[in-house]
Short mmCIF file of C-alpha atoms in Angstrom, two decimals:
data_model
loop_
_atom_site.label_atom_id
_atom_site.label_comp_id
_atom_site.label_asym_id
_atom_site.label_seq_id
_atom_site.Cartn_x
_atom_site.Cartn_y
_atom_site.Cartn_z
CA MET A 1 -35.76 38.71 -23.96
CA PRO A 2 -34.86 35.06 -24.62
CA ILE A 3 -35.79 32.49 -22.04
CA THR A 4 -32.74 30.89 -20.43
CA THR A 5 -32.68 27.51 -18.80
CA LYS A 6 -30.53 26.57 -15.85
CA ARG A 7 -27.65 24.31 -16.88
CA LYS A 8 -27.91 20.88 -15.35
CA VAL A 9 -24.78 19.74 -13.54
CA PRO A 10 -23.65 16.32 -14.79
CA GLN A 11 -24.43 13.61 -12.29
CA SER A 12 -20.82 12.38 -12.15
CA VAL A 13 -19.56 15.83 -11.19
CA ALA A 14 -22.27 16.26 -8.57
CA THR A 15 -21.46 12.84 -7.11
CA LEU A 16 -17.75 13.59 -6.93
CA ASP A 17 -18.46 16.91 -5.24
CA ALA A 18 -20.79 15.18 -2.80
CA ALA A 19 -18.12 12.62 -1.94
CA ARG A 20 -15.63 15.38 -1.25
CA ARG A 21 -18.11 17.27 0.90
CA ALA A 22 -18.95 14.15 2.88
CA LEU A 23 -15.26 13.56 3.55
CA HIS A 24 -14.42 17.16 4.43
CA GLN A 25 -17.32 17.33 6.89
CA LEU A 26 -15.52 14.68 8.95
CA SER A 27 -12.27 16.65 9.23
CA ASP A 28 -10.54 16.95 12.59
CA ARG A 29 -7.84 19.62 12.90
CA VAL A 30 -6.17 18.10 15.93
CA ARG A 31 -6.04 14.66 14.34
CA ALA A 32 -4.81 16.21 11.09
CA ARG A 33 -1.77 17.72 12.82
CA THR A 34 -0.91 14.34 14.33
CA GLN A 35 -1.53 12.59 11.04
CA ARG A 36 0.91 14.83 9.18
CA GLY A 37 3.73 13.67 11.43
CA PHE A 38 3.54 10.14 10.02
CA PHE A 39 4.36 11.20 6.46
CA LYS A 40 7.72 12.58 5.36
CA ASN A 41 7.01 12.60 1.62
CA CYS A 42 3.86 14.72 1.62
CA ALA A 43 5.06 18.21 2.52
CA GLY A 44 2.60 19.82 0.11
CA ASP A 45 -0.40 17.81 1.22
CA THR A 46 -3.48 19.00 3.05
CA PHE A 47 -4.56 16.63 5.84
CA LEU A 48 -8.15 16.48 7.05
CA GLY A 49 -7.59 14.05 9.89
CA VAL A 50 -10.60 11.89 8.97
CA PRO A 51 -10.63 8.65 11.02
CA THR A 52 -10.20 5.53 8.88
CA ALA A 53 -13.51 4.01 9.99
CA SER A 54 -15.36 7.19 8.99
CA ALA A 55 -13.60 7.36 5.63
CA ARG A 56 -14.61 3.76 4.94
CA LYS A 57 -18.25 4.68 5.46
CA VAL A 58 -17.89 7.46 2.90
CA ALA A 59 -16.20 5.01 0.51
CA LYS A 60 -19.13 2.60 0.79
CA GLU A 61 -21.60 5.41 0.19
CA PHE A 62 -19.80 6.53 -2.97
CA ALA A 63 -18.54 3.13 -4.12
CA HIS A 64 -20.23 3.68 -7.50
CA LEU A 65 -17.97 6.58 -8.52
CA PRO A 66 -16.70 6.17 -12.09
CA LEU A 67 -12.98 5.66 -12.64
CA ALA A 68 -12.62 9.14 -14.11
CA ASP A 69 -13.73 10.63 -10.80
CA ILE A 70 -11.58 8.25 -8.80
CA ARG A 71 -8.60 9.44 -10.85
CA LYS A 72 -9.39 13.00 -9.76
CA LEU A 73 -9.36 11.92 -6.13
CA MET A 74 -6.09 10.03 -6.67
CA GLY A 75 -4.50 13.21 -8.02
CA SER A 76 -5.70 15.41 -5.16
CA VAL A 77 -3.35 17.32 -2.87
CA VAL A 78 -5.73 16.39 -0.04
CA HIS A 79 -4.22 13.28 1.50
CA ASP A 80 -7.57 11.97 2.73
CA GLU A 81 -9.09 12.25 -0.74
CA ARG A 82 -6.37 10.02 -2.15
CA SER A 83 -7.05 7.53 0.63
CA LEU A 84 -10.75 7.64 -0.23
CA ALA A 85 -9.93 6.86 -3.87
CA HIS A 86 -8.03 3.73 -2.85
CA MET A 87 -10.83 2.59 -0.54
CA ILE A 88 -13.36 2.94 -3.35
CA LEU A 89 -11.11 1.07 -5.78
CA ARG A 90 -10.79 -1.78 -3.30
CA ILE A 91 -14.57 -2.03 -2.96
CA GLN A 92 -15.08 -1.96 -6.71
CA PHE A 93 -12.38 -4.56 -7.32
CA LEU A 94 -13.87 -6.92 -4.74
CA LYS A 95 -17.33 -6.74 -6.31
CA ALA A 96 -16.25 -6.77 -9.97
CA SER A 97 -16.32 -9.59 -12.48
CA GLU A 98 -12.99 -10.88 -13.79
CA ALA A 99 -13.18 -8.44 -16.69
CA GLY A 100 -14.01 -5.63 -14.29
CA GLN A 101 -11.12 -6.55 -12.02
CA GLU A 102 -8.73 -6.52 -14.96
CA LYS A 103 -9.97 -3.04 -15.87
CA ILE A 104 -9.42 -1.77 -12.32
CA PHE A 105 -5.99 -3.43 -12.11
CA SER A 106 -4.91 -1.77 -15.36
CA PHE A 107 -6.36 1.56 -14.24
CA TYR A 108 -4.45 1.33 -10.97
CA LEU A 109 -1.14 0.62 -12.70
CA ARG A 110 -1.63 3.46 -15.19
CA ASN A 111 -2.35 5.91 -12.39
CA ARG A 112 0.08 4.72 -9.73
CA ARG A 113 2.10 7.88 -10.44
CA PHE A 114 -0.35 9.65 -8.13
CA ILE A 115 0.83 7.56 -5.17
CA ARG A 116 3.28 9.55 -3.10
CA ASP A 117 3.16 8.04 0.36
CA TRP A 118 3.50 4.66 2.07
CA ASP A 119 -0.15 4.36 3.06
CA GLY A 120 -1.17 4.97 -0.54
CA VAL A 121 0.68 1.78 -1.42
CA ASP A 122 -0.33 -0.25 1.62
CA ASP A 123 -4.03 0.60 1.32
CA SER A 124 -4.25 -0.42 -2.33
CA ALA A 125 -1.57 -2.72 -3.75
CA PRO A 126 -2.23 -5.76 -1.50
CA TYR A 127 -5.94 -5.63 -2.36
CA ILE A 128 -5.73 -4.98 -6.10
CA VAL A 129 -2.34 -6.00 -7.50
CA GLY A 130 -1.99 -8.95 -5.11
CA PRO A 131 -5.35 -10.62 -5.84
CA TRP A 132 -5.08 -10.06 -9.58
CA LEU A 133 -1.60 -11.58 -9.86
CA LEU A 134 -2.15 -14.41 -7.37
CA THR A 135 -2.73 -17.03 -10.09
CA ARG A 136 -1.09 -15.11 -12.94
CA ASP A 137 2.37 -14.26 -14.20
CA LYS A 138 4.19 -12.17 -11.61
CA SER A 139 7.01 -10.75 -13.73
CA LEU A 140 5.49 -7.28 -13.32
CA LEU A 141 6.43 -7.30 -9.64
CA TYR A 142 10.05 -8.06 -10.46
CA GLU A 143 10.08 -5.15 -12.90
CA LEU A 144 8.60 -2.84 -10.27
CA ALA A 145 11.14 -4.05 -7.70
CA LYS A 146 13.89 -2.67 -9.96
CA SER A 147 12.14 0.64 -10.62
CA SER A 148 13.85 3.90 -9.74
CA ARG A 149 10.60 5.01 -8.12
CA LEU A 150 10.30 4.28 -4.42
CA TRP A 151 6.56 3.62 -4.52
CA ASP A 152 6.86 1.13 -7.38
CA ARG A 153 9.34 -0.87 -5.34
CA ARG A 154 7.07 -0.79 -2.31
CA ILE A 155 4.12 -1.91 -4.46
CA ALA A 156 6.22 -4.89 -5.58
CA ILE A 157 6.92 -6.24 -2.10
CA VAL A 158 3.69 -5.24 -0.34
CA SER A 159 1.52 -6.80 -3.06
CA THR A 160 2.85 -10.19 -1.98
CA TRP A 161 0.91 -9.91 1.27
CA TRP A 162 -2.05 -11.34 -0.63
CA PHE A 163 0.09 -14.22 -1.85
CA ILE A 164 1.20 -14.90 1.74
CA ARG A 165 -2.41 -14.95 2.92
CA ASN A 166 -3.03 -17.70 0.40
CA GLY A 167 0.01 -19.73 1.44
CA HIS A 168 2.43 -18.65 -1.31
CA VAL A 169 5.67 -17.20 0.08
CA ASP A 170 8.27 -17.85 -2.63
CA ASP A 171 7.80 -14.51 -4.39
CA THR A 172 8.05 -12.64 -1.09
CA PHE A 173 11.48 -14.10 -0.41
CA ALA A 174 12.64 -13.61 -4.01
CA LEU A 175 11.56 -9.97 -4.09
CA ALA A 176 12.96 -9.36 -0.61
CA GLU A 177 16.34 -10.54 -1.87
CA ILE A 178 16.19 -8.01 -4.72
CA LEU A 179 15.23 -5.20 -2.33
CA LEU A 180 17.42 -6.24 0.55
CA HIS A 181 19.98 -3.47 0.14
CA ASP A 182 17.64 -0.75 -1.06
CA SER A 183 18.64 2.77 -0.03
CA GLU A 184 15.19 3.74 1.29
CA ASP A 185 14.08 3.13 4.87
CA LEU A 186 10.47 2.73 3.71
CA ILE A 187 11.56 -0.25 1.63
CA HIS A 188 13.51 -1.70 4.57
CA LYS A 189 10.35 -1.52 6.67
CA ALA A 190 8.10 -2.99 3.99
CA THR A 191 10.54 -5.81 3.25
CA GLY A 192 10.92 -6.72 6.91
CA TRP A 193 7.16 -6.58 7.36
CA MET A 194 6.53 -8.99 4.47
CA LEU A 195 9.30 -11.31 5.68
CA ARG A 196 7.63 -11.43 9.09
CA GLU A 197 4.26 -12.21 7.51
CA ALA A 198 5.81 -14.91 5.33
CA GLY A 199 7.36 -16.41 8.44
CA LYS A 200 3.90 -16.87 9.94
CA LYS A 201 3.13 -19.24 7.07
CA ASP A 202 6.56 -20.85 6.69
CA LEU A 203 8.93 -20.28 9.60
CA ARG A 204 11.56 -22.63 8.20
CA ALA A 205 11.71 -20.63 4.96
CA LEU A 206 12.13 -17.39 6.89
CA GLU A 207 14.90 -18.84 9.04
CA LYS A 208 16.66 -20.14 5.94
CA PHE A 209 16.48 -16.65 4.42
CA LEU A 210 17.79 -15.07 7.61
CA ARG A 211 20.70 -17.49 7.89
CA ARG A 212 21.86 -16.24 4.50
CA HIS A 213 21.21 -12.53 4.97
CA HIS A 214 20.77 -11.46 8.60
CA VAL A 215 24.37 -10.31 9.06
CA THR A 216 24.28 -7.83 6.17
CA MET A 217 20.60 -6.93 5.72
CA PRO A 218 19.38 -3.53 6.96
CA ARG A 219 18.80 -3.49 10.71
CA THR A 220 15.28 -2.17 10.24
CA SER A 221 14.35 -5.06 7.94
CA LEU A 222 15.83 -7.55 10.37
CA ARG A 223 14.00 -6.10 13.37
CA TYR A 224 10.68 -6.27 11.54
CA ALA A 225 11.36 -9.80 10.25
CA ILE A 226 12.16 -11.28 13.67
CA GLU A 227 9.54 -9.35 15.62
CA ARG A 228 7.58 -12.49 16.51
CA PHE A 229 10.62 -14.56 17.48
CA PRO A 230 11.24 -15.40 21.15
CA PRO A 231 13.30 -12.66 22.89
CA GLU A 232 16.39 -14.84 23.22
CA LYS A 233 16.35 -15.70 19.53
CA ARG A 234 15.84 -12.08 18.52
CA GLU A 235 18.82 -11.11 20.66
CA VAL A 236 21.08 -13.60 18.87
CA TYR A 237 20.16 -12.26 15.44
CA LEU A 238 20.50 -8.63 16.50
CA ARG A 239 23.82 -9.19 18.26
CA ARG A 240 25.30 -10.78 15.16
CA ARG A 241 23.93 -8.03 12.93
CA ASN A 242 25.14 -5.23 15.18
CA ALA A 243 28.64 -6.64 15.13
CA ILE A 244 28.86 -5.59 11.46
CA PRO A 245 29.32 -1.83 10.75
#
């Protein structure tokens, strides 16, 4: 009888399995039910209810995962696994050389089709797309802003959060103008959010933008944009906006 040897499991597969196990061990059914209520575009998802702080610890532990394994997490029907993938990508991008960052940026763009929820955008684009394009040509964002895909458009505007942090607000206002009359509420929210953040850096620029658009822009975008204004000033903007059907 021939002697058989036990097949060795490739290290990458074992590591990916270990990452999944570590994440699933932190699941919370009660939290998962609450978590599901925040997402309207993920009807087929499984939610584990893992707290963000706990998921970040798992991401740090498995920050060495190769991109091929991260792609598998990005394509998972488990919402928390996709979140873990984005956390790991952020860690890798932060620690990478310029060449490594370019590789991760390109990988992210190629695989953005796996993003199917607002947190998937918000947890990744500002920390990967934003930093990479900060001192580079930004035409990609204007292309994404005109995409038929909701998440591409959200990537375009939310990526500018990194620009805002570094004192550059022009692209935020330019992209907001393109997206101002978008049909999706999730774009209204993201646009208003970025306008508000831009206003923290340049209030005069925000007020100039609002003077031009506040009467016709979506109410949700306006409410987000003026959230930090004094109550009396907010009331003026809202009263004028609400006077228009």
